[in-house]
Amino acid sequence: MSRIGVFVCHCGLNIAKTIRVSELAEFASTLPDVVVARDYRFMCSTPGQEMIANDIKEHRLDRVIVTACSPLMHEHTFRKVIEKAGLNQYMLTIVNIREQVSWVTSDIEEGTAKAKALLNGAVYRARLLAPLSSRVIDVNSGVMIVGGGIAGIQAALELANTGKKVYLVEKNSTIGGHMAQFDKTFPTLDCSACILTPKMDAVLQHPNITLMTYCEISEVKGFVGNFDIKVRQKARYVNHDKCNACLACTEKCPGKGISEWDEGLVKRKAIHIPFPQAVPQKPVIDRDACTYFLKGKCRLCEKVCEQKAIDFEQQDTFIDVKVGAVIVATGYNLMDTSPLVQYGYGKYPGVYSALEAERLFNSAGPTSGKVTLRDGKEPQAIAILHCIGSRDKNNYEHCSRVCCMYSLKFAHLFKEKTSADVYQFYIDIRAAGKGYEEFYNRIIEEDVKFIRGKVARVAESSDEPGRLIVEAEDTITGKFVQLPVDMVVLSPAMIPREDSKEVGRLFNLSTDKHGFFMERHPKLAPLSTMSEGIFIAGTCQSPKDIPDTVAQANGAAAEALTIVSREKMELEATTAMVNPASCCGCQNCVRVCPYGAPLFNYEKGVSEINEALCKGCGLCASVCPTSAIIARHFTNEQVLAEIEGLMEF
Amino acid sequence: MSQAVTPYLEMSQAIIEAGGEALKKCYQCGTCSGTCPWTPITNFNIRKLVRYGQLGFDGIEDFMWGCSTCKFCVDRCPRGVELIDIVTAIRNVYSGGGMLPQSLRSFVGSLAARGNPWSGDPAKRNDWAKEKYPLYKKEMEYLFWTCCTICYDPRNTRLARATAELLNQAALSWGIPSIDVNCCGESVRKVGDLELFERLKNTNLNYFQANSVAKMITVSPHCLVTFKKEYGEDYNIVHFSELLASLIKEGKLKPKKDFGGIKVTYHDPCYLGRHSGIYDAPRDVIKSLPGVELVEMKRNREQSMCCGGGGGGLWMEKLKGERLSDLRVEEALATGANVLATACPYCITMFEDSIRTLNVDDKIVVKDVTELLLESLEINIDEPVGDMCEIV
Ligand SMILES: Cc1cc2nc3c(=O)[nH]c(=O)nc-3n(C[C@H](O)[C@H](O)[C@H](O)COP(=O)(O)OP(=O)(O)OC[C@H]3O[C@@H](n4cnc5c(N)ncnc54)[C@H](O)[C@@H]3O)c2cc1C
Ligand code: SF4
Ligand code: SF4
Ligand code: SF4
Ligand code: SF4
């Protein structure tokens, strides 16, 4: 005979609105082995917790059922409560009557009936629960950060400053990310390079940071506290241990490739560093642009290199890294707007994407910071088009959050650098950050023209060749506007990296339908993921500006620290185990496990489960034909009892 | 002086109930009105129409007739607002009491009384065929759906005969409906008279059922869309241009006559292009003709400009300067084409009107792709055209 206490939570009106909670508690008290049943407004509050603790003592309870919200919210809370009151933490059962009942119905009859069924099942199962003891493992104190934009840089420095070992993996040949492409940053208009390059250098110099540029993740094994990650170092064809960054090679090289850094506006050499302040300052050879790789002749770089650093034979190599936690900070891309034919991107030379415009402002950019069109002329009239592909069900439904602000920044820079008339075509100006509305006001006073209406079409002028006509309705006056300009800047949707789903798969992260990484909880755990020990920061999670990106990076660093600052950590005891006496050796379990936990022991002819890898999902137990696998905390008997309880309704 | 107004939400609710549910989604960005071909030339403003509808403002009646249901705005709206449904619903709600503009009254009246918009005698629906072509029977493969416009409009009966001849030429098994059918109801639905539409639809459905119709050919893209999307049945239905393109490809129809280097431009009818996604078939037909160069207008395919004839537009009087067909004919002229080809009887009517009023009949002619192919096969159907349609 067990002694069960049932605690029904109202969750304010969240639950009480569609479930008769006192009736549920009364019902509970009629169930077998239940010795006390109560309902209360907020079970997770201190008085609620005390109520449970007191009842455990007073009624000598040996099992507790909390009928409340999802276990993701408070299982941990209530486990601690019963543990403090002297019970084994696995003697707790949570019945989720909020997300699974009250939030999905408005019918109180239906809600109450379903809650009773769930509770009945839970009582049947609770009677069969057994105490379990947690596993304790050693924790590796290093952290890997994937992506060296401002998010990755910031997180790396924070963690390294606490004395932890950091591996910063960047797929480009330099760190810096998009921020390194900008000239000025809103809303303060401080120079992007001035605030970013010191941080990039600090990364390079930091004794606790191993910088791994031109690298990609190729395999991730292990689990929180003990990740085993294989990193592919792409061949640079330059031996960076020998190279002294004199860059003599880049001067002589005849090979021409497209400058990714300048958004394809100009060419760069085959052997190159992306931009003058790149970190590291050492070059790589772009195979697809190198005359030697293409035609078998040249090797000029090799001739001029006094360090003998050029190595055409270099191959990709693999590096194994062991860390306790990971921060993914792979950033964003801008949407390719050329399929949106109405805006003429890729068709009319006068149409630019926002990142191309950024490069025109930058003194290290293709025009040395002068705003000129592709034909070298200064624009006389410029239209900036908001929400291109954003807030658009045909493309991306989300608001990209930063484009209103950088469009205002662009207007300012255009006014500063040219004598052009500047127009903003917008739907709403979203300027909700600190100092943003003030910045908006400032730009209005700089005599930028605001036209409220989304642009419908950019067409070629039939009167003046080369000029463009922007067509939109000014929705404030209802007038149809046909505006002749010579430059159009599109603000395209901010979207995830093209490989984000692949990265997600490697790290076992879920992504939303477009590929942004999903956080564990949108409000309370925005930097954690469903994979323990793996955190996300910056624009790989959703569009955001630099202040928010940096705040997240610091937060993710702190989260990672809570793991790697421990020497040991407790893992869930809810793993599976094999009873070798009944295992028939069919290896079904080996085949189905998504985590590679079961291994077949050929000597003994039976499967064995590596508990460190097992996440307790129970797949193996469900396919084992001889029931040799026991999923702890979800044994066949327990699960069948619960089903029986449910079926009674 | 500004006049204060109060939102009249009951009206808004009525629009929603009449099928304008999508009103709620609009965030007034102006993409639709910036895209709509009428905005630059008339006082019609689709975004404003939605706004008036959202708040039930008075005055909506003054501009609700402007839309020709070309679907350009619907394709571009970032919120997925079904604007044509809203237009239809608003017209339904506001003209429920018979408040039709003068120019629409005779066409709606004719549909109600005679089942066709051309004031034609229902008994003479098949007179164009002069008993030369078979009536549809169950064992036949295709029903050639002869829409009202090609039965009654003198110009377009030529299109009916051209189609019939090509069907014979390809040796298909086909027949035309008996005079028991009536208009598919497309225009009247877009004008907002949903009850009349239901009546017309049911008459046709009865005929289709009684005669076990399974496969249909239409020449009017308006009938095509209506049968496909509004009749609630799953007919196997093709537009004649699609059938022609495949007959040519299979070698069952072989264009012969060399046109000697004429330039043809093709206008995508809204109901064939944007509404049905058919862009290539009619072009393939044109490209198969010897001695013909296909030249594109600036706005083509998905971005094609409306002729103005949809949504009741065919029957509405428009002032000079407010006619899309005029602009479109000018665009066609700018390509240097001698022939403006299309694949819809409404477009033909609209363009021929414009060509006459613009006085450019010596520069360009309008032809259906069907007629071009017929000409290339050197089949002559041009006996002197009698007046098939007695205006009653
Ligand atoms: C035109 C424009 C102007 C802007 N102007 C401003 C401004 O003025 N002020 C402001 O606050 N914000 C501005 N922003 C927003 C700003 O760019 C972002 O907030 C910020 O750059 C986000 O940094 P991040 O590190 O998350 O991403 P990113 O800058 O995208 O960096 C991600 C890094 O990860 C690397 N990476 C990607 N995938 C992998 C992989 N699989 N493996 C290894 N490495 C990988 C990338 O190479 C890159 O270096 C602007 C945005 C745009 C588009
Ligand atoms: S081999 Fe020639 S083209 Fe290739 S990187 Fe060296 S200098 Fe450039
Ligand atoms: S931030 Fe502004 S421009 Fe960007 S999607 Fe949102 S509303 Fe549009
Ligand atoms: S395009 Fe769509 S959202 Fe924009 S104003 Fe028109 S209906 Fe509304
Ligand atoms: S359907 Fe065509 S005519 Fe009607 S409002 Fe939309 S764009 Fe204008």
Short mmCIF file of N, CA, C and O in Angstrom, two decimals, chain B residues 260-345:
data_model
loop_
_atom_site.label_atom_id
_atom_site.label_comp_id
_atom_site.label_asym_id
_atom_site.label_seq_id
_atom_site.Cartn_x
_atom_site.Cartn_y
_atom_site.Cartn_z
N GLY B 260 4.96 35.24 -93.17
CA GLY B 260 5.86 36.17 -93.85
C GLY B 260 6.49 37.20 -92.94
O GLY B 260 6.67 38.36 -93.33
N GLY B 261 6.80 36.81 -91.72
CA GLY B 261 7.56 37.70 -90.85
C GLY B 261 6.75 38.75 -90.11
O GLY B 261 7.24 39.84 -89.86
N ILE B 262 5.49 38.42 -89.75
CA ILE B 262 4.74 39.42 -88.96
C ILE B 262 5.14 39.32 -87.50
O ILE B 262 5.62 38.30 -87.02
N LYS B 263 4.93 40.43 -86.81
CA LYS B 263 5.21 40.46 -85.37
C LYS B 263 3.90 40.31 -84.61
O LYS B 263 2.94 41.03 -84.87
N VAL B 264 3.89 39.37 -83.67
CA VAL B 264 2.70 39.16 -82.86
C VAL B 264 3.08 39.36 -81.40
O VAL B 264 4.09 38.85 -80.95
N THR B 265 2.27 40.13 -80.71
CA THR B 265 2.51 40.23 -79.27
C THR B 265 1.34 39.55 -78.59
O THR B 265 0.23 39.49 -79.12
N TYR B 266 1.61 39.00 -77.41
CA TYR B 266 0.55 38.24 -76.74
C TYR B 266 0.18 38.90 -75.42
O TYR B 266 1.03 39.21 -74.59
N HIS B 267 -1.11 39.11 -75.25
CA HIS B 267 -1.63 39.67 -74.00
C HIS B 267 -2.14 38.53 -73.13
O HIS B 267 -3.01 37.77 -73.55
N ASP B 268 -1.61 38.41 -71.88
CA ASP B 268 -2.10 37.38 -70.97
C ASP B 268 -3.42 37.82 -70.36
O ASP B 268 -3.46 38.78 -69.59
N PRO B 269 -4.51 37.13 -70.68
CA PRO B 269 -5.78 37.46 -70.02
C PRO B 269 -5.65 37.16 -68.52
O PRO B 269 -5.04 36.16 -68.15
N CYS B 270 -6.20 38.03 -67.67
CA CYS B 270 -6.04 37.83 -66.22
C CYS B 270 -6.53 36.47 -65.76
O CYS B 270 -5.94 35.83 -64.91
N TYR B 271 -7.67 36.02 -66.34
CA TYR B 271 -8.26 34.77 -65.86
C TYR B 271 -7.52 33.55 -66.39
O TYR B 271 -7.64 32.46 -65.84
N LEU B 272 -6.76 33.71 -67.45
CA LEU B 272 -5.94 32.60 -67.94
C LEU B 272 -4.58 32.61 -67.24
O LEU B 272 -4.07 31.58 -66.83
N GLY B 273 -4.01 33.81 -67.10
CA GLY B 273 -2.69 33.96 -66.48
C GLY B 273 -2.77 33.87 -64.97
O GLY B 273 -2.71 32.80 -64.38
N ARG B 274 -2.93 35.02 -64.33
CA ARG B 274 -2.87 35.04 -62.87
C ARG B 274 -3.90 34.13 -62.21
O ARG B 274 -3.61 33.48 -61.21
N HIS B 275 -5.12 34.06 -62.75
CA HIS B 275 -6.13 33.23 -62.09
C HIS B 275 -5.89 31.73 -62.31
O HIS B 275 -6.23 30.92 -61.47
N SER B 276 -5.33 31.35 -63.48
CA SER B 276 -5.19 29.92 -63.78
C SER B 276 -3.75 29.48 -63.95
O SER B 276 -3.49 28.27 -64.07
N GLY B 277 -2.83 30.42 -63.96
CA GLY B 277 -1.41 30.04 -64.07
C GLY B 277 -1.02 29.50 -65.44
O GLY B 277 -0.05 28.77 -65.57
N ILE B 278 -1.80 29.81 -66.49
CA ILE B 278 -1.45 29.32 -67.83
C ILE B 278 -0.80 30.45 -68.62
O ILE B 278 -1.46 31.43 -68.98
N TYR B 279 0.50 30.34 -68.82
CA TYR B 279 1.24 31.39 -69.52
C TYR B 279 1.89 30.87 -70.80
O TYR B 279 2.04 31.59 -71.77
N ASP B 280 2.30 29.59 -70.76
CA ASP B 280 3.12 29.10 -71.86
C ASP B 280 2.31 28.56 -73.04
O ASP B 280 2.72 28.74 -74.19
N ALA B 281 1.18 27.90 -72.75
CA ALA B 281 0.45 27.22 -73.83
C ALA B 281 0.11 28.17 -74.98
O ALA B 281 0.45 27.88 -76.14
N PRO B 282 -0.53 29.32 -74.72
CA PRO B 282 -0.85 30.20 -75.85
C PRO B 282 0.41 30.70 -76.56
O PRO B 282 0.40 30.86 -77.79
N ARG B 283 1.46 30.93 -75.82
CA ARG B 283 2.71 31.35 -76.46
C ARG B 283 3.26 30.24 -77.35
O ARG B 283 3.78 30.48 -78.42
N ASP B 284 3.14 28.99 -76.86
CA ASP B 284 3.63 27.87 -77.67
C ASP B 284 2.87 27.79 -78.99
O ASP B 284 3.45 27.47 -80.03
N VAL B 285 1.56 28.07 -78.94
CA VAL B 285 0.78 28.04 -80.18
C VAL B 285 1.33 29.10 -81.15
O VAL B 285 1.58 28.82 -82.33
N ILE B 286 1.56 30.30 -80.64
CA ILE B 286 2.06 31.38 -81.50
C ILE B 286 3.43 31.01 -82.07
O ILE B 286 3.70 31.19 -83.25
N LYS B 287 4.27 30.46 -81.20
CA LYS B 287 5.63 30.15 -81.64
C LYS B 287 5.64 29.05 -82.71
O LYS B 287 6.61 28.93 -83.47
N SER B 288 4.58 28.26 -82.76
CA SER B 288 4.56 27.17 -83.74
C SER B 288 4.21 27.68 -85.14
O SER B 288 4.30 26.94 -86.11
N LEU B 289 3.77 28.94 -85.25
CA LEU B 289 3.31 29.43 -86.55
C LEU B 289 4.49 29.88 -87.40
O LEU B 289 5.30 30.70 -86.95
N PRO B 290 4.58 29.39 -88.62
CA PRO B 290 5.71 29.77 -89.48
C PRO B 290 5.66 31.27 -89.81
O PRO B 290 4.57 31.81 -90.02
N GLY B 291 6.82 31.89 -89.81
CA GLY B 291 6.89 33.29 -90.20
C GLY B 291 6.27 34.25 -89.21
O GLY B 291 5.81 35.32 -89.59
N VAL B 292 6.26 33.86 -87.94
CA VAL B 292 5.70 34.74 -86.91
C VAL B 292 6.75 34.98 -85.85
O VAL B 292 7.38 34.05 -85.37
N GLU B 293 6.95 36.24 -85.52
CA GLU B 293 7.87 36.56 -84.43
C GLU B 293 7.05 36.99 -83.22
O GLU B 293 6.23 37.90 -83.31
N LEU B 294 7.27 36.30 -82.11
CA LEU B 294 6.55 36.66 -80.88
C LEU B 294 7.35 37.74 -80.14
O LEU B 294 8.51 37.52 -79.80
N VAL B 295 6.73 38.90 -79.94
CA VAL B 295 7.42 39.94 -79.17
C VAL B 295 6.62 40.19 -77.90
O VAL B 295 5.40 40.16 -77.90
N GLU B 296 7.35 40.44 -76.80
CA GLU B 296 6.66 40.62 -75.52
C GLU B 296 6.45 42.10 -75.22
O GLU B 296 7.30 42.94 -75.52
N MET B 297 5.32 42.38 -74.59
CA MET B 297 5.11 43.73 -74.08
C MET B 297 5.88 43.86 -72.77
O MET B 297 6.28 42.87 -72.17
N LYS B 298 6.08 45.11 -72.32
CA LYS B 298 6.84 45.34 -71.10
C LYS B 298 6.25 44.57 -69.93
O LYS B 298 6.95 43.96 -69.15
N ARG B 299 4.94 44.65 -69.80
CA ARG B 299 4.31 43.93 -68.70
C ARG B 299 3.73 42.65 -69.26
O ARG B 299 2.80 42.69 -70.09
N ASN B 300 4.28 41.53 -68.85
CA ASN B 300 3.77 40.27 -69.39
C ASN B 300 3.72 39.20 -68.31
O ASN B 300 4.13 39.42 -67.18
N ARG B 301 3.16 38.09 -68.67
CA ARG B 301 2.99 36.94 -67.77
C ARG B 301 2.39 37.37 -66.43
O ARG B 301 1.36 38.01 -66.42
N GLU B 302 3.06 37.01 -65.30
CA GLU B 302 2.49 37.31 -63.99
C GLU B 302 2.22 38.79 -63.79
O GLU B 302 1.41 39.19 -62.97
N GLN B 303 2.96 39.62 -64.53
CA GLN B 303 2.81 41.07 -64.34
C GLN B 303 1.95 41.70 -65.43
O GLN B 303 1.96 42.92 -65.60
N SER B 304 1.25 40.89 -66.17
CA SER B 304 0.45 41.39 -67.29
C SER B 304 -0.58 42.43 -66.81
O SER B 304 -1.04 42.38 -65.67
N MET B 305 -0.94 43.35 -67.71
CA MET B 305 -1.93 44.35 -67.33
C MET B 305 -3.31 43.93 -67.82
O MET B 305 -3.47 43.40 -68.90
N CYS B 306 -4.28 44.24 -66.97
CA CYS B 306 -5.67 43.88 -67.21
C CYS B 306 -6.23 44.67 -68.40
O CYS B 306 -5.87 45.81 -68.63
N CYS B 307 -7.18 44.05 -69.16
CA CYS B 307 -7.83 44.78 -70.25
C CYS B 307 -8.98 45.62 -69.73
O CYS B 307 -9.53 46.46 -70.43
N GLY B 308 -9.40 45.35 -68.48
CA GLY B 308 -10.49 46.12 -67.89
C GLY B 308 -11.85 45.46 -68.02
O GLY B 308 -12.84 45.95 -67.52
N GLY B 309 -11.91 44.30 -68.70
CA GLY B 309 -13.21 43.70 -69.00
C GLY B 309 -13.78 42.80 -67.91
O GLY B 309 -14.96 42.46 -67.94
N GLY B 310 -12.94 42.40 -66.92
CA GLY B 310 -13.42 41.47 -65.90
C GLY B 310 -14.28 42.17 -64.85
O GLY B 310 -14.39 43.39 -64.83
N GLY B 311 -14.90 41.36 -64.00
CA GLY B 311 -15.64 41.89 -62.85
C GLY B 311 -16.79 42.80 -63.25
O GLY B 311 -17.18 43.69 -62.49
N GLY B 312 -17.34 42.61 -64.43
CA GLY B 312 -18.45 43.45 -64.89
C GLY B 312 -17.97 44.61 -65.74
O GLY B 312 -18.76 45.34 -66.34
N GLY B 313 -16.64 44.77 -65.81
CA GLY B 313 -16.05 45.91 -66.52
C GLY B 313 -16.47 45.99 -67.99
O GLY B 313 -16.59 47.08 -68.56
N LEU B 314 -16.71 44.81 -68.58
CA LEU B 314 -17.08 44.77 -69.99
C LEU B 314 -18.33 45.59 -70.27
O LEU B 314 -18.49 46.16 -71.34
N TRP B 315 -19.22 45.63 -69.28
CA TRP B 315 -20.50 46.31 -69.50
C TRP B 315 -20.54 47.72 -68.96
O TRP B 315 -21.54 48.40 -69.06
N MET B 316 -19.45 48.14 -68.34
CA MET B 316 -19.48 49.47 -67.73
C MET B 316 -18.94 50.52 -68.68
O MET B 316 -17.97 50.28 -69.38
N GLU B 317 -19.59 51.67 -68.67
CA GLU B 317 -19.09 52.77 -69.48
C GLU B 317 -17.88 53.36 -68.78
O GLU B 317 -17.91 53.62 -67.59
N LYS B 318 -16.80 53.57 -69.50
CA LYS B 318 -15.63 54.22 -68.91
C LYS B 318 -15.28 55.44 -69.75
O LYS B 318 -15.35 55.40 -70.99
N LEU B 319 -14.90 56.50 -69.06
CA LEU B 319 -14.52 57.72 -69.78
C LEU B 319 -13.19 57.51 -70.48
O LEU B 319 -12.39 56.68 -70.08
N LYS B 320 -12.96 58.29 -71.50
CA LYS B 320 -11.66 58.28 -72.15
C LYS B 320 -10.61 58.66 -71.10
O LYS B 320 -10.87 59.50 -70.24
N GLY B 321 -9.46 58.02 -71.17
CA GLY B 321 -8.45 58.30 -70.14
C GLY B 321 -8.60 57.40 -68.93
O GLY B 321 -7.74 57.34 -68.07
N GLU B 322 -9.73 56.71 -68.87
CA GLU B 322 -9.94 55.80 -67.75
C GLU B 322 -10.12 54.37 -68.25
O GLU B 322 -10.77 53.56 -67.61
N ARG B 323 -9.57 54.10 -69.44
CA ARG B 323 -9.73 52.75 -70.00
C ARG B 323 -8.38 52.03 -70.04
O ARG B 323 -7.44 52.48 -70.68
N LEU B 324 -8.33 50.90 -69.35
CA LEU B 324 -7.09 50.14 -69.35
C LEU B 324 -6.78 49.59 -70.73
O LEU B 324 -5.62 49.50 -71.13
N SER B 325 -7.85 49.22 -71.47
CA SER B 325 -7.61 48.60 -72.78
C SER B 325 -6.88 49.58 -73.70
O SER B 325 -6.05 49.17 -74.51
N ASP B 326 -7.15 50.87 -73.53
CA ASP B 326 -6.44 51.86 -74.36
C ASP B 326 -4.94 51.81 -74.05
O ASP B 326 -4.09 51.78 -74.94
N LEU B 327 -4.62 51.79 -72.76
CA LEU B 327 -3.21 51.76 -72.36
C LEU B 327 -2.54 50.49 -72.86
O LEU B 327 -1.39 50.51 -73.30
N ARG B 328 -3.30 49.40 -72.78
CA ARG B 328 -2.71 48.12 -73.18
C ARG B 328 -2.46 48.11 -74.70
O ARG B 328 -1.43 47.59 -75.14
N VAL B 329 -3.39 48.66 -75.47
CA VAL B 329 -3.20 48.71 -76.92
C VAL B 329 -1.97 49.57 -77.24
O VAL B 329 -1.15 49.22 -78.09
N GLU B 330 -1.80 50.65 -76.49
CA GLU B 330 -0.62 51.49 -76.72
C GLU B 330 0.66 50.71 -76.40
O GLU B 330 1.67 50.82 -77.11
N GLU B 331 0.60 49.92 -75.33
CA GLU B 331 1.77 49.10 -74.99
C GLU B 331 2.07 48.10 -76.11
O GLU B 331 3.23 47.86 -76.46
N ALA B 332 1.00 47.54 -76.68
CA ALA B 332 1.18 46.58 -77.76
C ALA B 332 1.78 47.28 -78.98
O ALA B 332 2.70 46.75 -79.63
N LEU B 333 1.28 48.49 -79.27
CA LEU B 333 1.80 49.24 -80.42
C LEU B 333 3.29 49.52 -80.23
O LEU B 333 4.07 49.45 -81.19
N ALA B 334 3.68 49.80 -79.00
CA ALA B 334 5.08 50.13 -78.73
C ALA B 334 6.02 48.98 -79.06
O ALA B 334 7.21 49.19 -79.26
N THR B 335 5.51 47.76 -79.11
CA THR B 335 6.39 46.64 -79.45
C THR B 335 6.61 46.55 -80.96
O THR B 335 7.44 45.78 -81.42
N GLY B 336 5.81 47.29 -81.72
CA GLY B 336 5.92 47.22 -83.18
C GLY B 336 5.15 46.04 -83.75
O GLY B 336 5.31 45.69 -84.93
N ALA B 337 4.28 45.42 -82.94
CA ALA B 337 3.55 44.24 -83.41
C ALA B 337 2.42 44.64 -84.35
O ALA B 337 1.83 45.70 -84.21
N ASN B 338 2.11 43.73 -85.32
CA ASN B 338 0.98 43.95 -86.21
C ASN B 338 -0.26 43.26 -85.67
O ASN B 338 -1.37 43.58 -86.06
N VAL B 339 -0.04 42.27 -84.82
CA VAL B 339 -1.17 41.53 -84.28
C VAL B 339 -1.07 41.52 -82.76
O VAL B 339 -0.02 41.24 -82.19
N LEU B 340 -2.20 41.84 -82.13
CA LEU B 340 -2.29 41.70 -80.69
C LEU B 340 -3.08 40.41 -80.45
O LEU B 340 -4.30 40.37 -80.67
N ALA B 341 -2.36 39.37 -80.05
CA ALA B 341 -3.03 38.09 -79.86
C ALA B 341 -3.43 37.94 -78.40
O ALA B 341 -2.77 38.48 -77.51
N THR B 342 -4.52 37.21 -78.19
CA THR B 342 -4.91 36.94 -76.82
C THR B 342 -5.68 35.64 -76.82
O THR B 342 -5.70 34.92 -77.83
N ALA B 343 -6.30 35.30 -75.69
CA ALA B 343 -6.97 34.01 -75.61
C ALA B 343 -8.22 34.12 -74.75
O ALA B 343 -8.49 33.27 -73.91
N CYS B 344 -8.97 35.21 -74.95
CA CYS B 344 -10.15 35.44 -74.13
C CYS B 344 -11.11 36.35 -74.89
O CYS B 344 -10.70 37.40 -75.39
N PRO B 345 -12.38 35.97 -75.02
CA PRO B 345 -13.33 36.80 -75.78
C PRO B 345 -13.53 38.19 -75.18
O PRO B 345 -13.77 39.16 -75.92
#
